[in-house]
CSV table of C-alpha atoms and ligand atoms in Angstrom, one decimal:
chain,number,residue,atom,x,y,z
C,22,MET,CA,-20.0,-26.5,-19.0
C,23,SER,CA,-16.3,-26.9,-19.4
C,24,ARG,CA,-13.7,-28.2,-16.1
C,25,LEU,CA,-12.0,-25.5,-14.2
C,26,ILE,CA,-8.7,-25.7,-13.6
C,27,VAL,CA,-7.3,-23.7,-11.0
C,28,VAL,CA,-3.1,-23.1,-10.6
C,29,SER,CA,-1.6,-21.3,-7.6
C,30,ASN,CA,1.4,-21.7,-4.9
C,31,ARG,CA,-0.6,-22.4,-2.4
C,32,VAL,CA,-3.6,-24.9,-2.2
C,33,PRO,CA,-6.4,-25.0,0.6
C,34,VAL,CA,-6.7,-28.7,0.8
C,35,PRO,CA,-9.7,-29.9,2.6
C,36,ASP,CA,-9.1,-31.4,6.2
C,37,LYS,CA,-9.6,-35.2,6.8
C,38,ARG,CA,-13.5,-34.0,7.9
C,39,GLY,CA,-13.5,-32.4,4.2
C,40,THR,CA,-13.0,-29.2,5.6
C,41,ALA,CA,-11.2,-26.2,3.1
C,42,PRO,CA,-9.3,-23.9,5.1
C,43,ALA,CA,-11.4,-20.8,5.8
C,44,GLY,CA,-11.0,-18.1,3.6
C,45,GLY,CA,-13.5,-16.4,0.5
C,46,LEU,CA,-11.3,-16.8,-1.7
C,47,ALA,CA,-11.2,-20.9,-1.1
C,48,VAL,CA,-14.5,-21.0,-0.6
C,49,ALA,CA,-15.4,-19.3,-4.2
C,50,LEU,CA,-13.3,-21.0,-6.6
C,51,LYS,CA,-14.2,-24.4,-4.8
C,52,THR,CA,-18.3,-23.3,-5.7
C,53,ALA,CA,-16.7,-22.8,-9.2
C,54,LEU,CA,-14.6,-26.1,-9.3
C,55,GLU,CA,-17.8,-27.9,-7.4
C,56,ALA,CA,-19.9,-26.4,-10.6
C,57,ARG,CA,-17.5,-27.4,-13.1
C,58,GLY,CA,-15.8,-30.6,-12.0
C,59,GLY,CA,-12.2,-29.8,-11.6
C,60,LEU,CA,-8.8,-29.5,-10.4
C,61,TRP,CA,-6.5,-27.1,-8.1
C,62,LEU,CA,-2.9,-27.7,-8.7
C,63,GLY,CA,-0.2,-26.1,-6.3
C,64,TRP,CA,2.8,-26.7,-4.1
C,65,SER,CA,2.3,-29.1,-1.4
C,66,GLY,CA,4.6,-26.6,1.2
C,67,ARG,CA,7.2,-29.3,1.4
C,68,SER,CA,10.6,-29.2,-0.2
C,69,CYS,CA,13.1,-32.4,-1.0
C,70,GLY,CA,16.6,-33.0,-2.5
C,71,GLU,CA,16.6,-33.2,-6.3
C,72,ASP,CA,15.9,-37.1,-6.8
C,73,GLU,CA,13.2,-37.1,-4.3
C,74,ILE,CA,10.5,-35.5,-5.8
C,75,GLY,CA,7.2,-38.0,-6.3
C,76,PRO,CA,4.1,-38.7,-8.0
C,77,LEU,CA,1.8,-35.6,-7.6
C,78,THR,CA,-0.2,-36.2,-4.2
C,79,SER,CA,-3.7,-36.1,-4.9
C,80,VAL,CA,-6.9,-35.4,-1.9
C,81,LYS,CA,-10.5,-35.8,-4.2
C,82,GLU,CA,-13.5,-34.4,-2.3
C,83,GLY,CA,-16.7,-35.1,-5.3
C,84,ASN,CA,-15.9,-34.0,-8.5
C,85,ILE,CA,-13.1,-31.7,-7.3
C,86,GLU,CA,-9.5,-32.9,-6.7
C,87,TYR,CA,-6.5,-31.2,-5.3
C,88,ALA,CA,-2.8,-32.3,-6.9
C,89,LEU,CA,0.1,-31.0,-4.5
C,90,THR,CA,3.6,-31.2,-6.3
C,91,ASP,CA,6.8,-31.3,-4.1
C,92,LEU,CA,9.9,-28.6,-4.6
C,93,THR,CA,13.1,-29.5,-4.6
C,94,GLN,CA,15.0,-27.1,-1.5
C,95,GLN,CA,16.7,-25.5,-4.7
C,96,ASP,CA,13.6,-24.4,-6.1
C,97,VAL,CA,11.3,-23.1,-2.7
C,98,GLU,CA,15.2,-21.1,-2.5
C,99,GLU,CA,15.2,-19.6,-5.9
C,100,TYR,CA,11.2,-19.9,-6.8
C,101,TYR,CA,9.7,-18.7,-3.6
C,102,GLN,CA,11.7,-17.0,-1.3
C,103,GLY,CA,13.9,-15.8,-3.8
C,104,PHE,CA,12.3,-14.1,-6.9
C,105,ALA,CA,9.0,-14.0,-5.9
C,106,ASN,CA,9.4,-12.9,-2.5
C,107,ARG,CA,12.6,-11.5,-2.6
C,108,VAL,CA,12.1,-9.3,-6.4
C,109,LEU,CA,8.4,-9.6,-7.2
C,110,TRP,CA,6.7,-8.9,-4.0
C,111,PRO,CA,9.0,-5.7,-3.3
C,112,ILE,CA,9.1,-4.5,-6.6
C,113,CYS,CA,4.9,-4.4,-6.7
C,114,HIS,CA,4.9,-3.0,-3.2
C,115,TYR,CA,7.1,-0.1,-4.6
C,116,ARG,CA,10.2,-1.2,-2.3
C,117,LEU,CA,12.7,-0.6,-4.7
C,118,ASP,CA,15.2,-0.9,-2.2
C,119,LEU,CA,14.4,-4.3,-1.3
C,120,ALA,CA,14.3,-5.8,-4.6
C,121,GLU,CA,17.2,-8.8,-4.5
C,122,TYR,CA,18.0,-9.0,-8.3
C,123,GLY,CA,19.6,-12.3,-8.2
C,124,ARG,CA,20.0,-14.7,-12.1
C,125,ARG,CA,20.0,-17.7,-10.2
C,126,GLU,CA,16.6,-16.7,-8.3
C,127,MET,CA,15.3,-15.7,-11.9
C,128,ALA,CA,16.2,-19.0,-13.3
C,129,GLY,CA,14.7,-20.9,-10.7
C,130,TYR,CA,11.4,-18.8,-11.0
C,131,PHE,CA,11.1,-19.6,-14.6
C,132,ARG,CA,12.3,-23.2,-14.1
C,133,VAL,CA,9.6,-24.0,-11.5
C,134,ASN,CA,7.1,-21.9,-14.1
C,135,ARG,CA,8.4,-24.9,-16.6
C,136,PHE,CA,7.9,-27.3,-14.0
C,137,PHE,CA,4.8,-26.9,-12.7
C,138,ALA,CA,3.5,-26.7,-16.5
C,139,SER,CA,5.0,-30.2,-16.9
C,140,ARG,CA,3.0,-31.4,-14.2
C,141,LEU,CA,-0.1,-29.6,-15.5
C,142,LEU,CA,0.1,-31.2,-18.7
C,143,PRO,CA,-0.4,-34.9,-18.5
C,144,MET,CA,-3.4,-34.4,-16.5
C,145,LEU,CA,-4.9,-31.8,-19.5
C,146,ARG,CA,-8.5,-31.8,-21.2
C,147,GLU,CA,-8.7,-30.5,-24.3
C,148,ASP,CA,-11.9,-27.7,-23.2
C,149,ASP,CA,-10.7,-27.3,-19.8
C,150,LEU,CA,-10.7,-23.8,-18.2
C,151,ILE,CA,-7.6,-23.1,-16.7
C,152,TRP,CA,-7.4,-20.2,-14.4
C,153,VAL,CA,-4.1,-19.3,-12.8
C,154,HIS,CA,-3.4,-17.4,-9.3
C,155,ASP,CA,-1.2,-15.0,-8.3
C,156,TYR,CA,2.6,-13.5,-8.9
C,157,HIS,CA,4.6,-16.7,-8.0
C,158,LEU,CA,2.8,-18.0,-11.7
C,159,ILE,CA,2.8,-15.2,-14.3
C,160,PRO,CA,5.4,-17.3,-16.8
C,161,LEU,CA,3.0,-20.0,-16.4
C,162,ALA,CA,0.7,-20.1,-19.6
C,163,ALA,CA,4.0,-19.0,-21.8
C,164,GLU,CA,4.9,-22.3,-20.4
C,165,LEU,CA,1.7,-24.5,-21.5
C,166,ARG,CA,1.5,-22.4,-25.0
C,167,ARG,CA,5.0,-23.5,-25.5
C,168,GLN,CA,4.8,-27.4,-25.0
C,169,GLY,CA,1.5,-26.9,-27.0
C,170,VAL,CA,-1.6,-26.2,-25.2
C,171,ARG,CA,-4.6,-24.3,-26.9
C,172,ASN,CA,-7.3,-23.9,-24.1
C,173,ARG,CA,-8.2,-21.0,-22.6
C,174,ILE,CA,-5.8,-19.7,-19.7
C,175,GLY,CA,-6.7,-16.8,-17.4
C,176,PHE,CA,-4.7,-15.1,-14.9
C,177,PHE,CA,-5.4,-13.4,-11.9
C,178,LEU,CA,-3.4,-10.8,-10.0
C,179,HIS,CA,-3.7,-10.6,-6.0
C,180,ILE,CA,-1.1,-7.9,-5.4
C,181,PRO,CA,-0.9,-4.3,-7.2
C,182,TRP,CA,0.8,-4.0,-10.6
C,183,PRO,CA,3.4,-0.7,-10.5
C,184,ALA,CA,3.7,2.2,-12.4
C,185,PRO,CA,6.2,1.7,-15.5
C,186,ASP,CA,9.4,3.4,-13.5
C,187,VAL,CA,9.6,0.7,-10.9
C,188,PHE,CA,8.3,-2.0,-13.1
C,189,LEU,CA,10.7,-2.0,-15.3
C,190,THR,CA,13.4,-1.8,-12.7
C,191,MET,CA,13.2,-5.2,-13.2
C,192,PRO,CA,15.9,-6.8,-15.3
C,193,VAL,CA,13.2,-9.3,-16.7
C,194,HIS,CA,10.7,-7.0,-17.2
C,195,GLU,CA,10.1,-7.7,-20.7
C,196,GLU,CA,9.9,-11.8,-20.4
C,197,LEU,CA,7.4,-11.2,-17.6
C,198,LEU,CA,5.2,-8.4,-19.5
C,199,LYS,CA,5.4,-10.8,-22.8
C,200,GLY,CA,4.2,-14.2,-20.1
C,201,LEU,CA,0.9,-12.2,-19.5
C,202,THR,CA,0.6,-11.7,-23.0
C,203,GLU,CA,0.1,-15.6,-23.5
C,204,TYR,CA,-3.2,-15.2,-21.2
C,205,ASP,CA,-6.7,-14.9,-22.6
C,206,VAL,CA,-7.6,-12.4,-19.5
C,207,ILE,CA,-5.4,-11.2,-17.2
C,208,GLY,CA,-7.5,-9.9,-14.4
C,209,PHE,CA,-6.6,-6.8,-11.4
C,210,GLN,CA,-7.7,-5.9,-8.5
C,211,THR,CA,-8.2,-2.4,-10.0
C,212,VAL,CA,-8.3,0.0,-12.5
C,213,HIS,CA,-5.0,1.4,-11.2
C,214,ASP,CA,-3.6,-1.6,-11.9
C,215,ARG,CA,-4.7,-2.7,-15.0
C,216,GLU,CA,-4.0,0.8,-16.5
C,217,ASN,CA,-0.3,0.4,-15.0
C,218,PHE,CA,0.0,-2.8,-16.7
C,219,ALA,CA,-1.3,-0.8,-19.8
C,220,ASP,CA,1.3,2.1,-19.5
C,221,CYS,CA,3.8,-0.4,-19.4
C,222,LEU,CA,3.1,-2.1,-22.5
C,223,ALA,CA,3.3,1.4,-23.7
C,224,ARG,CA,6.6,2.1,-22.8
C,225,GLN,CA,8.0,-1.5,-23.9
C,226,GLY,CA,6.0,-0.6,-27.2
C,227,LEU,CA,4.6,-4.0,-27.1
C,228,GLY,CA,0.9,-3.8,-29.0
C,229,LYS,CA,-1.7,-1.6,-29.2
C,230,ARG,CA,-4.8,-0.8,-27.5
C,231,LEU,CA,-8.1,-1.8,-28.6
C,232,GLY,CA,-10.1,-0.4,-26.6
C,233,THR,CA,-10.9,0.0,-23.1
C,234,THR,CA,-10.0,-3.9,-21.9
C,235,ARG,CA,-8.9,-5.5,-25.1
C,236,PHE,CA,-4.6,-5.4,-26.0
C,237,MET,CA,-3.2,-6.8,-29.3
C,238,VAL,CA,0.6,-7.7,-29.4
C,239,GLY,CA,1.5,-9.8,-32.3
C,240,GLU,CA,-1.4,-11.9,-33.5
C,241,GLN,CA,-3.1,-12.2,-30.0
C,242,ALA,CA,-5.6,-10.0,-29.0
C,243,PHE,CA,-6.3,-10.4,-24.9
C,244,THR,CA,-8.7,-8.6,-21.9
C,245,ALA,CA,-7.1,-6.9,-19.0
C,246,LYS,CA,-9.6,-6.0,-16.6
C,247,PRO,CA,-10.2,-4.5,-13.1
C,248,TYR,CA,-12.1,-7.8,-11.1
C,249,PRO,CA,-11.8,-6.6,-7.5
C,250,ILE,CA,-11.8,-9.2,-5.6
C,251,GLY,CA,-15.0,-9.9,-2.9
C,252,ILE,CA,-15.7,-11.3,0.8
C,253,GLU,CA,-18.2,-13.7,1.5
C,254,THR,CA,-20.3,-10.9,2.7
C,255,ASP,CA,-24.1,-12.1,4.0
C,256,GLU,CA,-21.6,-15.5,5.3
C,257,PHE,CA,-18.9,-13.3,7.4
C,258,ALA,CA,-21.9,-11.1,9.1
C,259,GLY,CA,-23.3,-13.9,10.7
C,260,ILE,CA,-20.3,-15.7,11.7
C,261,ALA,CA,-19.4,-12.0,13.2
C,262,ARG,CA,-23.5,-11.7,14.7
C,263,ARG,CA,-23.4,-15.0,16.1
C,264,ALA,CA,-19.4,-14.9,17.4
C,265,SER,CA,-20.5,-12.2,20.3
C,266,GLU,CA,-22.4,-15.5,22.2
C,267,THR,CA,-18.7,-16.9,22.6
C,268,THR,CA,-16.6,-17.1,25.6
C,269,LEU,CA,-13.9,-15.7,23.7
C,270,HIS,CA,-15.7,-12.7,23.0
C,271,ARG,CA,-17.0,-12.2,26.8
C,272,ARG,CA,-13.8,-12.1,27.9
C,273,MET,CA,-12.2,-10.2,25.6
C,274,LEU,CA,-15.2,-7.9,26.5
C,275,GLN,CA,-13.9,-8.3,30.2
C,276,SER,CA,-10.8,-7.8,29.9
C,277,LEU,CA,-11.2,-4.4,27.6
C,278,ASP,CA,-13.4,-3.3,31.1
C,279,GLY,CA,-15.0,-0.3,28.8
C,280,LYS,CA,-11.8,0.8,26.9
C,281,ALA,CA,-12.8,1.5,23.4
C,282,LEU,CA,-10.6,-1.6,21.0
C,283,ILE,CA,-9.1,-0.5,18.0
C,284,ILE,CA,-7.6,-3.4,15.5
C,285,GLY,CA,-5.3,-3.9,13.2
C,286,VAL,CA,-5.2,-7.5,11.2
C,287,ASP,CA,-2.1,-8.1,8.9
C,288,ARG,CA,0.3,-10.7,7.7
C,289,LEU,CA,3.7,-9.3,9.6
C,290,ASP,CA,4.5,-7.9,6.3
C,291,TYR,CA,6.3,-4.1,5.5
C,292,SER,CA,4.0,-3.6,2.5
C,293,LYS,CA,1.2,-3.6,5.5
C,294,GLY,CA,2.3,-0.1,6.9
C,295,ILE,CA,2.4,-1.7,10.9
C,296,THR,CA,5.2,0.7,12.3
C,297,GLN,CA,3.7,3.8,10.7
C,298,ARG,CA,0.5,2.5,12.3
C,299,ILE,CA,2.4,2.2,15.4
C,300,ASP,CA,4.0,5.6,15.2
C,301,ALA,CA,0.5,6.8,14.2
C,302,PHE,CA,-1.2,5.4,17.4
C,303,GLU,CA,1.6,6.6,20.2
C,304,THR,CA,1.6,10.4,18.1
C,305,PHE,CA,-2.7,10.1,18.7
C,306,LEU,CA,-1.6,8.8,22.6
C,307,THR,CA,0.7,11.6,22.7
C,308,ARG,CA,-1.7,14.8,21.5
C,309,HIS,CA,-4.6,13.2,23.1
C,310,PRO,CA,-3.3,12.5,26.6
C,311,ASP,CA,-6.6,12.4,28.2
C,312,SER,CA,-7.6,9.1,25.6
C,313,GLN,CA,-4.7,6.9,27.5
C,314,ARG,CA,-6.4,4.3,29.8
C,315,HIS,CA,-9.7,4.9,27.6
C,316,VAL,CA,-8.3,3.1,24.5
C,317,THR,CA,-6.2,0.0,23.7
C,318,LEU,CA,-5.1,-1.6,19.9
C,319,LEU,CA,-4.8,-4.7,19.7
C,320,GLN,CA,-2.8,-5.5,17.0
C,321,ILE,CA,-2.8,-9.5,15.5
C,322,THR,CA,0.2,-10.0,13.3
C,323,PRO,CA,0.9,-14.0,12.5
C,324,LYS,CA,4.4,-14.4,11.5
C,325,SER,CA,5.2,-15.1,7.6
C,326,ARG,CA,8.1,-16.0,5.3
C,327,SER,CA,10.6,-15.7,8.4
C,328,GLU,CA,12.7,-17.4,5.9
C,329,VAL,CA,13.0,-14.7,4.0
C,330,PRO,CA,15.4,-12.2,5.6
C,331,GLU,CA,13.6,-9.1,5.4
C,332,TYR,CA,10.5,-9.8,7.1
C,333,GLU,CA,12.7,-12.2,10.2
C,334,ALA,CA,14.4,-8.7,10.9
C,335,MET,CA,10.7,-6.8,10.6
C,336,GLN,CA,9.9,-9.4,13.4
C,337,ARG,CA,12.2,-7.5,15.7
C,338,THR,CA,11.4,-4.1,15.0
C,339,VAL,CA,8.1,-4.4,15.2
C,340,ALA,CA,8.2,-6.5,18.3
C,341,GLU,CA,10.7,-3.7,20.0
C,342,GLN,CA,8.4,-0.4,18.9
C,343,ALA,CA,5.4,-2.3,20.7
C,344,GLY,CA,7.4,-2.9,23.8
C,345,ARG,CA,8.5,0.8,23.7
C,346,VAL,CA,5.4,2.8,23.2
C,347,ASN,CA,3.6,0.2,26.0
C,348,GLY,CA,6.8,1.0,28.1
C,349,ALA,CA,7.0,4.5,27.7
C,350,LEU,CA,3.0,5.4,27.8
C,351,GLY,CA,1.5,1.9,29.8
C,352,THR,CA,0.8,1.9,32.9
C,353,VAL,CA,0.0,-1.1,36.1
C,354,ASP,CA,-3.1,-1.6,34.7
C,355,TRP,CA,-3.0,-0.3,30.9
C,356,VAL,CA,-1.7,-1.4,28.2
C,357,PRO,CA,-1.5,0.9,25.0
C,358,ILE,CA,-0.7,-2.1,22.3
C,359,ARG,CA,-1.7,-5.4,22.6
C,360,TYR,CA,0.8,-7.2,20.1
C,361,VAL,CA,0.0,-11.0,19.4
C,362,ASN,CA,1.9,-12.9,17.0
C,363,ARG,CA,-0.4,-16.2,16.0
C,364,SER,CA,-3.2,-16.0,13.6
C,365,LEU,CA,-6.7,-16.5,14.7
C,366,ARG,CA,-10.0,-18.4,13.6
C,367,ARG,CA,-12.4,-17.0,11.5
C,368,PRO,CA,-15.0,-16.5,14.0
C,369,ALA,CA,-12.6,-15.2,16.8
C,370,LEU,CA,-11.5,-12.7,14.0
C,371,ALA,CA,-15.6,-11.7,13.3
C,372,GLY,CA,-16.6,-11.5,16.5
C,373,LEU,CA,-13.4,-8.7,17.5
C,374,TYR,CA,-13.8,-7.0,14.2
C,375,ARG,CA,-17.4,-6.3,15.6
C,376,MET,CA,-16.5,-5.7,18.4
C,377,ALA,CA,-13.8,-3.0,17.3
C,378,LYS,CA,-14.8,0.9,17.7
C,379,LEU,CA,-12.2,1.5,15.0
C,380,ALA,CA,-10.0,-0.3,12.4
C,381,MET,CA,-6.7,0.6,11.2
C,382,VAL,CA,-5.8,-0.6,8.0
C,383,THR,CA,-3.3,1.6,6.9
C,384,PRO,CA,-0.8,-0.5,4.5
C,385,LEU,CA,1.5,1.8,2.7
C,386,ARG,CA,0.8,-1.2,-0.2
C,387,ASP,CA,-2.1,-3.3,-0.7
C,388,GLY,CA,-3.8,-5.6,-4.0
C,389,MET,CA,-7.0,-5.1,-2.2
C,390,ASN,CA,-6.7,-6.0,1.4
C,391,LEU,CA,-9.8,-7.9,2.7
C,392,VAL,CA,-9.4,-7.1,6.1
C,393,ALA,CA,-10.8,-3.9,5.9
C,394,LYS,CA,-14.0,-5.7,3.3
C,395,GLU,CA,-14.4,-8.1,6.6
C,396,TYR,CA,-14.5,-5.2,9.1
C,397,VAL,CA,-17.0,-4.1,7.4
C,398,ALA,CA,-19.2,-6.9,7.4
C,399,ALA,CA,-18.7,-7.2,10.9
C,400,GLN,CA,-20.3,-4.0,11.8
C,401,ASN,CA,-23.6,-4.1,13.6
C,402,GLU,CA,-25.3,-1.8,11.9
C,403,GLU,CA,-27.1,-0.3,14.8
C,404,ASP,CA,-23.6,0.7,16.2
C,405,PRO,CA,-20.9,0.7,13.4
C,406,GLY,CA,-17.4,1.3,14.0
C,407,VAL,CA,-15.2,3.2,11.5
C,408,LEU,CA,-12.7,1.8,8.9
C,409,LEU,CA,-9.7,4.1,8.6
C,410,LEU,CA,-8.3,3.1,5.5
C,411,SER,CA,-4.9,3.1,3.4
C,412,ARG,CA,-5.2,5.3,0.4
C,413,PHE,CA,-2.8,2.6,-1.2
C,414,ALA,CA,-4.7,-0.2,-0.8
C,415,GLY,CA,-6.6,-1.8,-3.5
C,416,ALA,CA,-10.0,-1.4,-1.2
C,417,ALA,CA,-9.8,2.0,-1.4
C,418,GLN,CA,-11.4,2.4,-4.8
C,419,GLU,CA,-14.6,0.5,-3.3
C,420,LEU,CA,-14.3,2.0,-0.1
C,421,LYS,CA,-14.9,5.7,-0.5
C,422,GLU,CA,-17.2,6.4,2.6
C,423,ALA,CA,-14.4,5.0,4.9
C,424,VAL,CA,-12.5,7.7,6.3
C,425,LEU,CA,-9.0,7.6,4.0
C,426,VAL,CA,-5.4,8.0,5.2
C,427,ASN,CA,-1.9,8.3,4.4
C,428,PRO,CA,-0.1,5.7,6.3
C,429,TYR,CA,3.7,7.8,5.2
C,430,ASP,CA,1.9,10.8,7.1
C,431,VAL,CA,1.8,9.9,10.7
C,432,GLU,CA,0.5,13.0,12.1
C,433,GLY,CA,-2.5,13.2,9.5
C,434,THR,CA,-3.2,9.2,10.8
C,435,ALA,CA,-3.0,10.4,13.9
C,436,GLU,CA,-5.9,12.8,13.4
C,437,ALA,CA,-7.7,10.8,11.1
C,438,LEU,CA,-7.6,8.6,14.5
C,439,ALA,CA,-9.2,10.9,16.7
C,440,ARG,CA,-11.8,12.1,15.0
C,441,GLY,CA,-13.0,8.5,14.0
C,442,LEU,CA,-12.9,8.0,17.6
C,443,ALA,CA,-15.5,10.7,17.9
C,444,MET,CA,-17.5,9.9,15.1
C,445,PRO,CA,-21.2,10.7,15.3
C,446,LEU,CA,-23.5,7.9,15.6
C,447,GLU,CA,-25.6,9.0,12.2
C,448,GLU,CA,-22.4,9.3,10.3
C,449,ARG,CA,-21.2,6.3,11.3
C,450,ARG,CA,-24.1,4.2,10.0
C,451,GLN,CA,-24.6,6.3,6.8
C,452,ARG,CA,-20.8,5.3,6.0
C,453,TRP,CA,-20.9,2.2,6.7
C,454,GLN,CA,-24.5,1.4,4.7
C,455,GLY,CA,-22.5,2.8,1.7
C,456,MET,CA,-19.7,0.0,2.3
C,457,MET,CA,-22.1,-2.2,3.1
C,458,ALA,CA,-24.1,-1.9,0.0
C,459,THR,CA,-20.9,-2.1,-2.1
C,460,LEU,CA,-19.6,-5.0,-0.8
C,461,ARG,CA,-22.9,-6.8,-0.3
C,462,GLU,CA,-23.1,-6.1,-4.7
C,463,ASN,CA,-19.5,-7.1,-5.3
C,464,ASP,CA,-19.3,-10.1,-3.0
C,465,VAL,CA,-16.0,-12.9,-3.6
C,466,PHE,CA,-18.8,-14.9,-5.5
C,467,ALA,CA,-19.8,-11.8,-8.0
C,468,TRP,CA,-16.0,-11.7,-8.3
C,469,CYS,CA,-15.4,-15.3,-9.8
C,470,ARG,CA,-18.6,-15.7,-11.9
C,471,ALA,CA,-17.2,-12.4,-13.3
C,472,PHE,CA,-13.7,-13.4,-14.4
C,473,LEU,CA,-15.3,-16.9,-15.5
C,474,ASP,CA,-17.5,-15.3,-17.6
C,475,ASP,CA,-14.5,-13.6,-19.5
C,476,LEU,CA,-12.7,-16.2,-19.4
C,477,SER,CA,-15.0,-18.7,-21.0
C,478,GLY,CA,-16.9,-16.3,-23.2
C,479,ASN,CA,-14.2,-14.3,-24.8
C,480,ALA,CA,-13.1,-16.3,-28.6
C,481,ARG,CA,-9.1,-16.4,-29.1
C,482,THR,CA,-7.9,-14.0,-32.3
C,483,THR,CA,-5.9,-16.6,-33.4
C,484,ALA,CA,-4.8,-19.7,-32.2
C,485,PRO,CA,-1.8,-20.2,-30.8
C,486,SER,CA,0.9,-21.4,-32.9
C,487,ALA,CA,3.0,-25.2,-32.0
C,488,ALA,CA,6.1,-22.6,-32.3
C,489,PRO,CA,8.3,-21.5,-28.8
C,490,PRO,CA,6.2,-18.5,-27.4
C,491,LYS,CA,8.1,-15.1,-27.7
C,492,THR,CA,9.0,-15.7,-24.0
C,493,ALA,CA,11.5,-18.5,-25.5
C,494,GLY,CA,14.5,-16.4,-25.2
C,495,TYR,CA,15.2,-15.7,-21.4
C,496,ARG,CA,15.8,-19.4,-21.8
C,497,MET,CA,19.5,-18.5,-23.1
C,498,THR,CA,20.2,-15.6,-21.2
C,499,LEU,CA,19.0,-16.4,-17.9
C,500,ASP,CA,18.8,-20.2,-17.2
C,501,PRO,CA,21.9,-21.9,-17.8
C,502,GLU,CA,20.1,-25.3,-15.8
C,503,GLY,CA,17.0,-24.8,-18.2
C,504,THR,CA,17.2,-28.6,-19.3
C,505,ARG,CA,17.1,-29.7,-15.4
C,506,ARG,CA,14.2,-32.0,-15.7
C,507,HIS,CA,12.2,-33.6,-12.7
C,508,ARG,CA,11.3,-36.1,-12.8
C,509,LEU,CA,6.9,-36.3,-13.3
J,28,F6P,O1,-1.6,-12.0,-1.4
J,28,F6P,C1,-0.8,-12.6,-1.4
J,28,F6P,C2,-0.3,-14.1,-0.7
J,28,F6P,O2,1.1,-14.7,-1.5
J,28,F6P,C3,-1.4,-15.3,-1.3
J,28,F6P,O3,-1.0,-15.4,-2.3
J,28,F6P,C4,-0.9,-15.7,0.1
J,28,F6P,O4,-2.1,-16.6,-0.1
J,28,F6P,C5,-0.8,-14.6,0.8
J,28,F6P,O5,0.1,-13.7,-0.1
J,28,F6P,C6,0.9,-15.5,1.7
J,28,F6P,O6,1.7,-15.5,1.3
J,28,F6P,P1,2.6,-16.3,1.3
J,28,F6P,O7,1.9,-17.7,0.7
J,28,F6P,O8,3.6,-16.6,0.9
J,28,F6P,O9,2.2,-17.1,2.7
């Protein structure tokens, strides 16, 4: 079996006791890396001065090596905060109004991808399989090909791929599209995302479609397919069952004092629809006054990407909104919304999911949304809660038995909330069983196997040439600093 190389912006490095940070993706990839032996390369999360970039930091655990690189402050600003999170993220989440195109940031994004390629190159062996993750690293394969790499390279996009009318607003759309065609396998979360990508290729007149999943651009054939990411279903269900014995669980139950718990868990991000959700909850309370004092919305929202102005602004908006609703509707002994800006450990979260009568997972747009899946897995099969799920989350393609809502329709969501809270046990059970069967069948290990089978199985139609790839043009137009070298 070939060695596996994983490349992602962030790397879940195990702590000193050898425990990797919790999360299905980290566990599944770690399992695949253990089976094949391998390397996980990414950003250390640290920034430094231009002349201070040193050798890679390496952490070894069994036959896995975690290799981390620092980036310069300029790199972080242009590549991560700039192009990845102020252009690609809003565009892929249909927020054209928030995209801030800047040539400096675009150049920085391609430059850092070239830098990642140069860090990986000395460690590569001929038959390594390379699996690149997410929107930070779209041009990585093109950079590796340009430096003569012929290995099989796969890419998985964790976020949505937008429709052509949205994607093509981006000044470097052609470079990004062509960059993707340098991969052997491109994975999307849903059929819908893959079709949007196919429509972008067609609209640009790039290559032709050979079949449902096969495409050809120039001399090169590649696979583009949905691989909906899953969770560690049985493991998570077990954690939730055991969580009911913890002190936190008892304290929480006590503090609820018989009120029904509604839960929302999201990174503080404008794509998550948190303000619309609070509006819907407020509408529900005003239209169903008999529910007041009998329900509580627990919104757990760790802050994220605070250096990006749109995120900083959102922190204030949501805090003010929650405060306003609590002020208007709350009483001395009842707070409608408990708003918490911190992340919880998995067992605590699993226990809260199990306790909640209903989860509001209502993003405006989301690649998959694993909170939806974890909520379902955490339920008590005898008395499962209700999942209110945005039809614009990738998870809605699989979890058909959820109560699907349009998060832009605040009144509709409020009514769905009322229906969900009143849903009879038999219906809740039936819906839950359907969703749980799907989650068991397509857990994160199945997802990982499906992708790696395709990546290792498909033969490249033509060997990549040593000539510069089709993407090379962007260097001339966008990257005046393209020759800047990082010390290896
Ligand atoms: O889901 C997309 C994603 O960018 C992941 O890659 C990442 O782990 C998560 O969101 C959190 O974002 P960030 O790494 O910017 O804090």
